[in-house]
Short mmCIF file of C-alpha atoms in Angstrom, two decimals:
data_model
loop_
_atom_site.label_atom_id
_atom_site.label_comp_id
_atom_site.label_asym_id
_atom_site.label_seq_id
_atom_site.Cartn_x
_atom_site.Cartn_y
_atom_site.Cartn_z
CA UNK Q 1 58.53 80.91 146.65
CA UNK Q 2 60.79 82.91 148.98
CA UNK Q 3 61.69 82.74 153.06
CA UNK Q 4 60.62 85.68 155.07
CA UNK Q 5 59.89 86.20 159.04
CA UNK Q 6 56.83 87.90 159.98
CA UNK Q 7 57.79 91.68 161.24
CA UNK Q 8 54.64 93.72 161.55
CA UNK Q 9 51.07 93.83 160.38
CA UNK Q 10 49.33 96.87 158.31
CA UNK Q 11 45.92 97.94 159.22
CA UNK Q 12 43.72 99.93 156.04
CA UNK Q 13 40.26 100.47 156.90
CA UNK Q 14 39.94 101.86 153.84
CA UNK Q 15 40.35 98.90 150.99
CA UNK Q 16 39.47 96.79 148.38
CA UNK Q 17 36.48 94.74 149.68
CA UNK Q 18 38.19 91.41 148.58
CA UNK Q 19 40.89 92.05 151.53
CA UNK Q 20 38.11 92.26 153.89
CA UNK Q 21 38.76 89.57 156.60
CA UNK Q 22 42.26 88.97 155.05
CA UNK Q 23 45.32 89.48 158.01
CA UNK Q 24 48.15 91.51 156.30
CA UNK Q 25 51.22 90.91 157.48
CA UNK Q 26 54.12 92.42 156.51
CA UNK Q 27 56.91 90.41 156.03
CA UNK Q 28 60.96 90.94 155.60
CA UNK Q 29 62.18 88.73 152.86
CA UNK Q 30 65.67 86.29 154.42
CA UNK Q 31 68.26 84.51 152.82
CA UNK Q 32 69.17 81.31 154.83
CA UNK Q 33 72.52 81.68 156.50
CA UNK Q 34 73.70 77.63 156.36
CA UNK Q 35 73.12 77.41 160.06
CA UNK Q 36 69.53 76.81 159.88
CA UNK Q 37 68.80 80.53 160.56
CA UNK Q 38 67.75 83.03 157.86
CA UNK Q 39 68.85 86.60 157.38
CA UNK Q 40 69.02 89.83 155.64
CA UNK Q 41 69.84 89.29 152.12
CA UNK Q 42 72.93 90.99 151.01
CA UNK Q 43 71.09 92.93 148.54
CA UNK Q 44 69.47 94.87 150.89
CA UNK Q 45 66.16 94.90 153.25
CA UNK Q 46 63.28 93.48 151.03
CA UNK Q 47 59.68 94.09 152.75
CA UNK Q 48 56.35 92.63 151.23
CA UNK Q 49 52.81 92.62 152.24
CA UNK Q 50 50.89 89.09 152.06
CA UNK Q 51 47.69 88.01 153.25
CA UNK Q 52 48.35 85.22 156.07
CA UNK Q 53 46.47 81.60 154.85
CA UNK Q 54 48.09 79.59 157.60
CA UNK Q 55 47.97 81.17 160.83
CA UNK Q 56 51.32 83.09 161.04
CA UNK Q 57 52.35 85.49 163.96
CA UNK Q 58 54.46 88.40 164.28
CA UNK Q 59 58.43 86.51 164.39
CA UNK Q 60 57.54 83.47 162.67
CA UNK Q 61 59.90 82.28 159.71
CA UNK Q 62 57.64 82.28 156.70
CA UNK Q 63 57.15 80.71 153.21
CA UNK Q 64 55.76 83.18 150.92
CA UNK Q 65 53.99 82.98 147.71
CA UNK Q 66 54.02 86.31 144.52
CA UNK Q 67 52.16 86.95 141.70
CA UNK Q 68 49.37 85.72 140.42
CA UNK Q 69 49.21 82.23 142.11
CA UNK Q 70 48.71 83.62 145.40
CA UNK Q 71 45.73 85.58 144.45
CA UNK Q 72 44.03 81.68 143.03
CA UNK Q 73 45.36 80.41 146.18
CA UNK Q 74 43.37 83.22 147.74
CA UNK Q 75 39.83 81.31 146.80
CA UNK Q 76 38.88 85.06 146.34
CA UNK Q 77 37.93 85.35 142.53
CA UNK Q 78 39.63 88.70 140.98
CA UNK Q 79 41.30 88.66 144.40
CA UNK Q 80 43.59 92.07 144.37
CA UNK Q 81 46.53 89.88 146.13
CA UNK Q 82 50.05 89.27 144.95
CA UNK Q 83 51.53 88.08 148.35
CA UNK Q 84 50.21 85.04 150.26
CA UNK Q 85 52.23 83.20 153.20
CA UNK Q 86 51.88 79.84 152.65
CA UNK Q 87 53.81 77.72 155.12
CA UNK Q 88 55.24 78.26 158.69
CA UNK Q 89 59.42 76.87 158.56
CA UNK Q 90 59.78 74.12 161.05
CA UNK Q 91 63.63 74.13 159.56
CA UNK Q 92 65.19 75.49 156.48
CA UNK Q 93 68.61 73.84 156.29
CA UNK Q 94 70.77 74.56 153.44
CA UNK Q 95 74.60 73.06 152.84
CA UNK Q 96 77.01 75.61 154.51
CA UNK Q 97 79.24 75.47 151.79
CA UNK Q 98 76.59 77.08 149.44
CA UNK Q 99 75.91 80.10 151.06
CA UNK Q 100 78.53 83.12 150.43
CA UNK T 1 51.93 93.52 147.70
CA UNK T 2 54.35 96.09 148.55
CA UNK T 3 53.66 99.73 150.56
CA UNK T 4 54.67 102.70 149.14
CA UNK T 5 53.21 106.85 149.57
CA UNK T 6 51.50 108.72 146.54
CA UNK T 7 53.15 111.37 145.16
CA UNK T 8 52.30 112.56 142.45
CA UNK T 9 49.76 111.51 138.96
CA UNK T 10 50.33 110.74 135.49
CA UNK T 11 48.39 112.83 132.55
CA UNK T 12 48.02 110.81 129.63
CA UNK T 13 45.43 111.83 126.61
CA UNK T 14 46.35 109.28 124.53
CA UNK T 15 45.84 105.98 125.98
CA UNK T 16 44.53 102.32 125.81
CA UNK T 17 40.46 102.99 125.74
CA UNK T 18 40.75 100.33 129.13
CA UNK T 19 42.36 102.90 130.87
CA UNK T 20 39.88 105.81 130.72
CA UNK T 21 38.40 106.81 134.02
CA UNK T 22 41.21 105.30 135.88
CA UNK T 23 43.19 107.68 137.78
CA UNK T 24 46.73 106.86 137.15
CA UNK T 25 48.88 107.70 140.67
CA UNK T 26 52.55 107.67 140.85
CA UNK T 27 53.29 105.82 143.96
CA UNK T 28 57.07 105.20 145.51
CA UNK T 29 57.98 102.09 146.88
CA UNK T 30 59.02 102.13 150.55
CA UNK T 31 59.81 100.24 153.49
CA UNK T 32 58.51 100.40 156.92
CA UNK T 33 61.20 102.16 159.04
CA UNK T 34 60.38 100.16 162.83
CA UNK T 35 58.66 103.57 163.93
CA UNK T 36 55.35 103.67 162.45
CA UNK T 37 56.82 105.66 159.42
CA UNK T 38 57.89 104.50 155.61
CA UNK T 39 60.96 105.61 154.47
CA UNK T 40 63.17 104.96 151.05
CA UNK T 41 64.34 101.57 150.37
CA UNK T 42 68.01 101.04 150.65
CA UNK T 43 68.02 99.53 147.29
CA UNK T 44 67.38 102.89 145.52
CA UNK T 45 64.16 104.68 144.33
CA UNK T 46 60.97 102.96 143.09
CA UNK T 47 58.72 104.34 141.36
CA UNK T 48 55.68 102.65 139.85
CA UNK T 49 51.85 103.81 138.25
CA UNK T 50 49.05 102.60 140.26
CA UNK T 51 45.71 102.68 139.15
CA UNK T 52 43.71 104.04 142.16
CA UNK T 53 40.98 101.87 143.47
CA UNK T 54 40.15 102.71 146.53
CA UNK T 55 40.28 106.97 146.35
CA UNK T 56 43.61 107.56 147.54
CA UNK T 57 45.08 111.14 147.52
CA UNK T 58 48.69 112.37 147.71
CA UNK T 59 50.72 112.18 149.86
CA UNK T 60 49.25 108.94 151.60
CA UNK T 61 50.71 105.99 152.46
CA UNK T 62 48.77 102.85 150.56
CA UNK T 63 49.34 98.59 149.53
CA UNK T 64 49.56 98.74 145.80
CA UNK T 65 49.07 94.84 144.59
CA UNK T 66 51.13 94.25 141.17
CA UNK T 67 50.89 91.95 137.68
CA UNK T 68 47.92 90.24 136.09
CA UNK T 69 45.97 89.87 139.70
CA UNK T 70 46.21 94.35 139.60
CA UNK T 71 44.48 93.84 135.92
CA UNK T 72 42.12 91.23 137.39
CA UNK T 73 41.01 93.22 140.68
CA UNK T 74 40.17 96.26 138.71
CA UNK T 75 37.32 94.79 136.51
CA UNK T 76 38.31 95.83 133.37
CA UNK T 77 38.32 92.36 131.07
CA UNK T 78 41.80 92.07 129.50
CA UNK T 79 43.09 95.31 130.91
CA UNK T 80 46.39 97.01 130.07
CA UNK T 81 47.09 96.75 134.10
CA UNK T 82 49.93 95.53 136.23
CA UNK T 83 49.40 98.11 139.30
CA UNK T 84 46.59 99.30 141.24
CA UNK T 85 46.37 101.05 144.60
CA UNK T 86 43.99 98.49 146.90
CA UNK T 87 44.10 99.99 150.16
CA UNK T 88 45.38 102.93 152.22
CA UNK T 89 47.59 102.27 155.03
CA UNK T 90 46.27 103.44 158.78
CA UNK T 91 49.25 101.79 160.31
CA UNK T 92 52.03 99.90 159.36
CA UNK T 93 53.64 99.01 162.28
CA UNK T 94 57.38 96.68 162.56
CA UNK T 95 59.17 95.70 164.99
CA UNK T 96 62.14 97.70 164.86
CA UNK T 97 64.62 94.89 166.01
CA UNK T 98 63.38 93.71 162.44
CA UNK T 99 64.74 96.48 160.37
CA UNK T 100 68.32 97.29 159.67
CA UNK J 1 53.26 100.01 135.33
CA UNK J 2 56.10 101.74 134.75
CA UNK J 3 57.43 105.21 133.00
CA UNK J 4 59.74 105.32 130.58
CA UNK J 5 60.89 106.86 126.95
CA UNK J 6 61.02 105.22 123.89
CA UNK J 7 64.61 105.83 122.49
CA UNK J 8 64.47 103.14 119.72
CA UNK J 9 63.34 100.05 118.17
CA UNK J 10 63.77 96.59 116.87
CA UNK J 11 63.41 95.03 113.94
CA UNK J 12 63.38 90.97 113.81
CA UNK J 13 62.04 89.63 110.36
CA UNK J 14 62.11 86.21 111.87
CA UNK J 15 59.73 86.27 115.23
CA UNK J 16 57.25 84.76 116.26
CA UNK J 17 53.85 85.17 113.48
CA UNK J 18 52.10 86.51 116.23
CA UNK J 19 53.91 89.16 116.68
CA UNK J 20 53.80 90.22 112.98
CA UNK J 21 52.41 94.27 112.24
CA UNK J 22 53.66 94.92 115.81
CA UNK J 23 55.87 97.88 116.22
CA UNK J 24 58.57 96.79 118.52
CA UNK J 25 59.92 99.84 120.38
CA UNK J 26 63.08 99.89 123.06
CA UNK J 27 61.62 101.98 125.84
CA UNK J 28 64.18 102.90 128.61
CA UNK J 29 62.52 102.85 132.26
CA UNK J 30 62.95 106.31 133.96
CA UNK J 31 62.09 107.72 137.33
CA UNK J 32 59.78 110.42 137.96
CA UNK J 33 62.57 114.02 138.90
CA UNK J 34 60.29 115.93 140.92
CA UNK J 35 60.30 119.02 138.07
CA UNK J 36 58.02 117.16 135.75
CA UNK J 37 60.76 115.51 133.64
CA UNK J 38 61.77 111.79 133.90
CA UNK J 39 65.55 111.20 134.62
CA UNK J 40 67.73 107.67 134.62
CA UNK J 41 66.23 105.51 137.85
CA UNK J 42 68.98 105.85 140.55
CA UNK J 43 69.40 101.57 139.96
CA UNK J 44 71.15 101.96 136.67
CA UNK J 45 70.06 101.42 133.19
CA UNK J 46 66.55 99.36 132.67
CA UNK J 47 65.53 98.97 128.90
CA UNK J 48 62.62 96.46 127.70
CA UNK J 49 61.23 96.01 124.06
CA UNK J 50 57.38 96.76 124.12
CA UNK J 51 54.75 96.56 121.54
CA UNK J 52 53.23 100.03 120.75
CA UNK J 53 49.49 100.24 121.25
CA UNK J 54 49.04 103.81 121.13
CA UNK J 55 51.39 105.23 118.08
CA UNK J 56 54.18 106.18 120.58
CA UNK J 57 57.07 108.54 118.81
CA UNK J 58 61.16 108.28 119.78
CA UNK J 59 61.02 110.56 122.52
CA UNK J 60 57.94 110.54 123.53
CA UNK J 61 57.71 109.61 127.73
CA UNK J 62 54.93 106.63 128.12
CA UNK J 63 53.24 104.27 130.09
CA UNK J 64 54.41 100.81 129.98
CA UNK J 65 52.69 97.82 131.09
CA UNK J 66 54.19 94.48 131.76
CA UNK J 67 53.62 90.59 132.40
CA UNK J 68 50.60 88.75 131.27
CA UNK J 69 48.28 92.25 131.31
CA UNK J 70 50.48 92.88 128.57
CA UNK J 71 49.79 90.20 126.00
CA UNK J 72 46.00 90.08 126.79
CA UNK J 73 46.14 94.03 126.37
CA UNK J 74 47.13 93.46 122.61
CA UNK J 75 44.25 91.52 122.09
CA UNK J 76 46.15 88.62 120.33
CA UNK J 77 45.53 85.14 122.04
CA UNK J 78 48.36 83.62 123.91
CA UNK J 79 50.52 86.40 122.03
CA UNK J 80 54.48 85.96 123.14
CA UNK J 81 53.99 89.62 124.63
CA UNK J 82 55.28 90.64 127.86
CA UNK J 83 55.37 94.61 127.52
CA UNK J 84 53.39 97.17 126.35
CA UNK J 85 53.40 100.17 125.52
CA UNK J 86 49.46 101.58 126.97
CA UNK J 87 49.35 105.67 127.34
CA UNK J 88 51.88 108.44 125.91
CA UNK J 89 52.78 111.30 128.76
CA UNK J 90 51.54 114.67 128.79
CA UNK J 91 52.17 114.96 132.41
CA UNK J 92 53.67 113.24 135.33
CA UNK J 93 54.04 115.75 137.88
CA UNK J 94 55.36 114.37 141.37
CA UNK J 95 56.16 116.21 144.71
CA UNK J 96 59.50 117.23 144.78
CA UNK J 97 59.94 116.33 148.55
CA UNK J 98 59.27 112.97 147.61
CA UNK J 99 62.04 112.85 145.02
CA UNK J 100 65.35 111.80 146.54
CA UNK H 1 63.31 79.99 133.74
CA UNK H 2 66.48 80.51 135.57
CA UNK H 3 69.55 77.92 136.19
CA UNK H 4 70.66 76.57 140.08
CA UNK H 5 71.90 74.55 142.63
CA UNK H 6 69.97 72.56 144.98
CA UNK H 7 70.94 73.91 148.56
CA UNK H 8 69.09 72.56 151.05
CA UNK H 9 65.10 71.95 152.00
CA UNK H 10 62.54 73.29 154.29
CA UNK H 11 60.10 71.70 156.44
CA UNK H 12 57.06 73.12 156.93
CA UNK H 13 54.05 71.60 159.02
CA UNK H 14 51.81 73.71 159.12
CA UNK H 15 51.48 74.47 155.23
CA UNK H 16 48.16 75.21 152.36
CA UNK H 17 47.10 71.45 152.07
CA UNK H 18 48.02 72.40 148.28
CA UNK H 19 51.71 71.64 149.36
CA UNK H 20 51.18 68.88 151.10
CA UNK H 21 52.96 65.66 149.43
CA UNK H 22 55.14 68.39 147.36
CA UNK H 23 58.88 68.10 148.32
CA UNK H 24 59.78 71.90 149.33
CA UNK H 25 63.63 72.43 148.08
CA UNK H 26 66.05 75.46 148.50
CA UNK H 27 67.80 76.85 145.30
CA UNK H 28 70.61 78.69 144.93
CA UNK H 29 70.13 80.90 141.53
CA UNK H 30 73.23 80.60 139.87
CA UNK H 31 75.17 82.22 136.86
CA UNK H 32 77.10 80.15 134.21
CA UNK H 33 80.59 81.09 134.85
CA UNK H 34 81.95 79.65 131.44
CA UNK H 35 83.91 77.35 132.45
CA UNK H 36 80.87 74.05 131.96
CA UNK H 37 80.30 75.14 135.91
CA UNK H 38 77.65 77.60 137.59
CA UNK H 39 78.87 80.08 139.78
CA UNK H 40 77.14 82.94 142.30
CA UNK H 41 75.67 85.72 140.52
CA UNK H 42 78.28 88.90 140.79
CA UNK H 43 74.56 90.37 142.06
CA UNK H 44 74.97 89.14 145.04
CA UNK H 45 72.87 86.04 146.85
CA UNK H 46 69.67 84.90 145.25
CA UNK H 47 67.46 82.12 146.87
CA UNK H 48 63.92 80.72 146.10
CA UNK H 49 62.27 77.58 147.68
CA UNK H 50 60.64 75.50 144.53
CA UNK H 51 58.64 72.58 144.77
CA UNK H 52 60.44 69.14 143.11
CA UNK H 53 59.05 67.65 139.94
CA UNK H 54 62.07 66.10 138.23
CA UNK H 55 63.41 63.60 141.46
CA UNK H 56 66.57 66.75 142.07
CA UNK H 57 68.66 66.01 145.12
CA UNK H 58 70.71 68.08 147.13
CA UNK H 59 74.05 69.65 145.26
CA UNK H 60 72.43 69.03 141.78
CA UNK H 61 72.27 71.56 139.32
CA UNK H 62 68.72 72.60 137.95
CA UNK H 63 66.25 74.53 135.98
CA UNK H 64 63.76 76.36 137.80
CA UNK H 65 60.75 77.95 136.32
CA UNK H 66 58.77 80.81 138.24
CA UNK H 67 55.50 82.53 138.64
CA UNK H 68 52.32 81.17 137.73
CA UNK H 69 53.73 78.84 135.21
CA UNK H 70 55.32 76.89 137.76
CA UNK H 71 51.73 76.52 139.54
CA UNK H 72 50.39 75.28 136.25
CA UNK H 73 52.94 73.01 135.50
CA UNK H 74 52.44 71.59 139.02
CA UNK H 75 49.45 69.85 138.14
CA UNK H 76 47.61 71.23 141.42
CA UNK H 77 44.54 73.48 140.52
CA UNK H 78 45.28 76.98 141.91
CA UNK H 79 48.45 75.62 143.89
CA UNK H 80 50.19 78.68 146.06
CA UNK H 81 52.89 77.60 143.68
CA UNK H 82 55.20 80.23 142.00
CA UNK H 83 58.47 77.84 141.96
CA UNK H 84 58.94 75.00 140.26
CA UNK H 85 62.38 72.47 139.67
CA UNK H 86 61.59 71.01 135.88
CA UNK H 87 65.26 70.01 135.13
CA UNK H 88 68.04 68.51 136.44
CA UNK H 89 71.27 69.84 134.39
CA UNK H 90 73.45 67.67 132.79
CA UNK H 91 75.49 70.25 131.05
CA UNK H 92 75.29 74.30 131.03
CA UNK H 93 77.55 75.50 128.75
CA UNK H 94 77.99 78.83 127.69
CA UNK H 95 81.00 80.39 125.30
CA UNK H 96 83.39 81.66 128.13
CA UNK H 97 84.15 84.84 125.51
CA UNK H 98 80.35 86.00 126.81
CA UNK H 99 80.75 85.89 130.57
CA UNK H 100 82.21 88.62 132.39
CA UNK X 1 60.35 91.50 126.14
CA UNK X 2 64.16 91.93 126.90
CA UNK X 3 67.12 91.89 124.67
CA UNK X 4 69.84 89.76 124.68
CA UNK X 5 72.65 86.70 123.39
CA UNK X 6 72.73 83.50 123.08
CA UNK X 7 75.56 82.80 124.55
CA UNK X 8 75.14 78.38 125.00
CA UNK X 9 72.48 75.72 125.52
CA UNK X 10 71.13 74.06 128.67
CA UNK X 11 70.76 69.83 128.27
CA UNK X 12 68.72 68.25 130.94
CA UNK X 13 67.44 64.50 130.14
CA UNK X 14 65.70 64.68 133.33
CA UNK X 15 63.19 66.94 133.04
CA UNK X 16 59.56 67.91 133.01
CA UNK X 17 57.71 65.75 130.03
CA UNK X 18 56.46 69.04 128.94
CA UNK X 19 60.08 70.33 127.89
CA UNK X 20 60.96 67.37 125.52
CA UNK X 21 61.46 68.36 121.83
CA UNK X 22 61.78 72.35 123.14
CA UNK X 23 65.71 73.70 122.42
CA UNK X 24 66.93 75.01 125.88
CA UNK X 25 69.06 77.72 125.39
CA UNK X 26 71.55 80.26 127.38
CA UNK X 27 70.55 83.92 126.85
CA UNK X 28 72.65 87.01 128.36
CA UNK X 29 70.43 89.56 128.86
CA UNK X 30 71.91 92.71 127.54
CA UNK X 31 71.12 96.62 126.60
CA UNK X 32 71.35 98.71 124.04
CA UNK X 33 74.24 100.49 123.45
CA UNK X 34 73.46 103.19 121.63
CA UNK X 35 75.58 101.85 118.41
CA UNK X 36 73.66 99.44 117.07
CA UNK X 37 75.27 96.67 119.21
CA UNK X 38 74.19 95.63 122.54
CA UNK X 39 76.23 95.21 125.37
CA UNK X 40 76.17 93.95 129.55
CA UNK X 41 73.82 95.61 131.64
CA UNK X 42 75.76 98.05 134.08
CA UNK X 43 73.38 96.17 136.66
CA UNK X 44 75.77 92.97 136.25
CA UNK X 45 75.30 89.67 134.51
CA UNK X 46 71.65 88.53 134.25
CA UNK X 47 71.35 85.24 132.50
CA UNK X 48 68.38 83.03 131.94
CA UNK X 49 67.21 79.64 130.08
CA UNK X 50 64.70 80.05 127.04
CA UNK X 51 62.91 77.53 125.30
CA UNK X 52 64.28 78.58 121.09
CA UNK X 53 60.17 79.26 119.03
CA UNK X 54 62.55 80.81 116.20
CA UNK X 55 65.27 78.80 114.69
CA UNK X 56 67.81 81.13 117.32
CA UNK X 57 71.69 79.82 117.11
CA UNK X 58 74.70 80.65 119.60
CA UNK X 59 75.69 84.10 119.37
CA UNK X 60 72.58 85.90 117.55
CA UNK X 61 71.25 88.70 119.46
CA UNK X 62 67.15 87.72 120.53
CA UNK X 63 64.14 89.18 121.76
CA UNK X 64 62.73 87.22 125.16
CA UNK X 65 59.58 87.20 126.33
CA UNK X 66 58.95 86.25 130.22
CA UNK X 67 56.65 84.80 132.44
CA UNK X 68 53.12 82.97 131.54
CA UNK X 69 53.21 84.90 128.55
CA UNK X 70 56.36 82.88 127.41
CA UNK X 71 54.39 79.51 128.66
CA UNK X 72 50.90 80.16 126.65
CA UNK X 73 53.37 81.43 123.30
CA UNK X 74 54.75 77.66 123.71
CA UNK X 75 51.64 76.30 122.38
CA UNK X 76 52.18 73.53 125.18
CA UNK X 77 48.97 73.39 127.23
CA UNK X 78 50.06 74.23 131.29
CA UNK X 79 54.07 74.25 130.25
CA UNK X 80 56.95 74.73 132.98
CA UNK X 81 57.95 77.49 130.59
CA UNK X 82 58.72 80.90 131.83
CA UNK X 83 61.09 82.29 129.64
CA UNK X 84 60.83 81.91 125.13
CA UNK X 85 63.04 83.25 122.43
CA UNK X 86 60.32 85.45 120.22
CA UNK X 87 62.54 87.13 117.54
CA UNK X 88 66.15 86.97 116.11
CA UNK X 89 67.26 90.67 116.23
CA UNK X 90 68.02 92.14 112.80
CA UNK X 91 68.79 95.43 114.08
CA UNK X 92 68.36 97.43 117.92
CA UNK X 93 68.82 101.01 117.06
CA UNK X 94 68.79 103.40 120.13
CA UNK X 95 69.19 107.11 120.24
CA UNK X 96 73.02 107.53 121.48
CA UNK X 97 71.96 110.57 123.72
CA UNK X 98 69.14 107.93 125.36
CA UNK X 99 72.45 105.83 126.76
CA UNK X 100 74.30 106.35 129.51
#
């Protein structure tokens, strides 16, 4: 899985009836900084679009979930979904030393 | 799922059988900007074809959903698919302190 | 899925029996140029080894699918196939103001 | 599946049920630098949160598997799983002549 | 699939029950050259761990196979396998002007 934050939301009116009633937020994959905080990857701003399962607003710190497991984690069968957020960060703490 | 803006289509006579009747769009992956707009990543262009599910045209911006759940959501049994449009974007707003 | 051209291929006598009367072609990913050619993507090389499903040539611009759509594209069960080769070009016209 | 170091860990509370009881680590993807040891990728930072099947603790070295076969190999039907530790490294050694 | 080297071997006694009796080895992913040989990607290193299905040794150039594709080839029924050696390359041949 990967850490994000919560940045916007898309609206489509127009869509696959298996997103109907989904949120979709749109999230900015992070890279935690060894001070408990996340931020921008070195490699450069990564956005993604996942369908919230847990309740997540806009500036939250995110757990996200690709491919094909999110769409089974989905409980939509066929779902057309390759981005879920799966878990709100109380505290992602990583060993200073490691990051850089 | 990632948003990107049709621009253009591919023309292919010879192809898998499980792709007839499936418009094939060229769509390029972009990031929200923080004004309402998508622009170009700063990783470099991204291009990818889309099968188009939900009657998107050129020129609009749209969620394209990737890998095996693409193949699933489009209802052909085992196809050849790994992209398909599944929505086109009304807004996609970000909150600009977010981007950069 | 992805554009590319095939500009070569493999040959492994010892692989894996399923992948046995395969054609294994080396198909270099390319962007979309705006004048209906495909050019080198902007990130640097990207080549990938994909069974041929549609009697692509050397030279010839195709469609290329990958992941898990792949190997159940081919028809073979639980084949070791990740890419495919699924339409051959005749067009792929994009907007030029989109390219760049 | 892709080699790392054990970073750090997240907390989430408010989490899919599916992740409940699943210990949530951070991992450092990391390159074999030749010398026995693993080193940062010369592509710059590259982190993934992976859920722990193989007892890893912080600092170790591991093997991470991703995408739906890490959800499969977690044991939990249709887990929002696409990371998964299934080795802890004992040695990684690569002939220095190939790195670089 | 992807080309590449193996370039060393991965031991982990703790590990996944699934992985015992399955060869874990080092491969550099690498592209064609346009000589015959292959060579490093100009995107920088890019390594991963394969489980060997061929009989591969330490410096023979190999076709992988990725993702669930690699873990159904295993044979090994839900397998924390993402990444499989599929073929020992005999020859790569690439059109010279296709390089670069």
């Amino acid at each position: 899985m990967k850490l994000g934050r919560v940045v916007g939301n898309v609206v489509a009116t127009r869509k696959d009836d298996r997103l109907i009633g989904h949120k979709l937020l749109i999230v900015r994959l992070l890279s935690p900084k060894g001070d408990g905080d996340l931020g921008p990857s070195v490699k450069g701003e990564n956005f993604m679009v996942a369908v919230d399962m847990v309740g997540a607003g806009i500036g939250e710190d995110v757990i996200v979930c690709s491919g094909s497991s999110a769409a089974k984690s989905s409980g939509v069968p066929d779902a057309p979904i390759d981005g879920a957020i799966v878990g709100i960060v109380d505290s992602a703490d990583v060993d200073p030393r490691e990051v850089g």
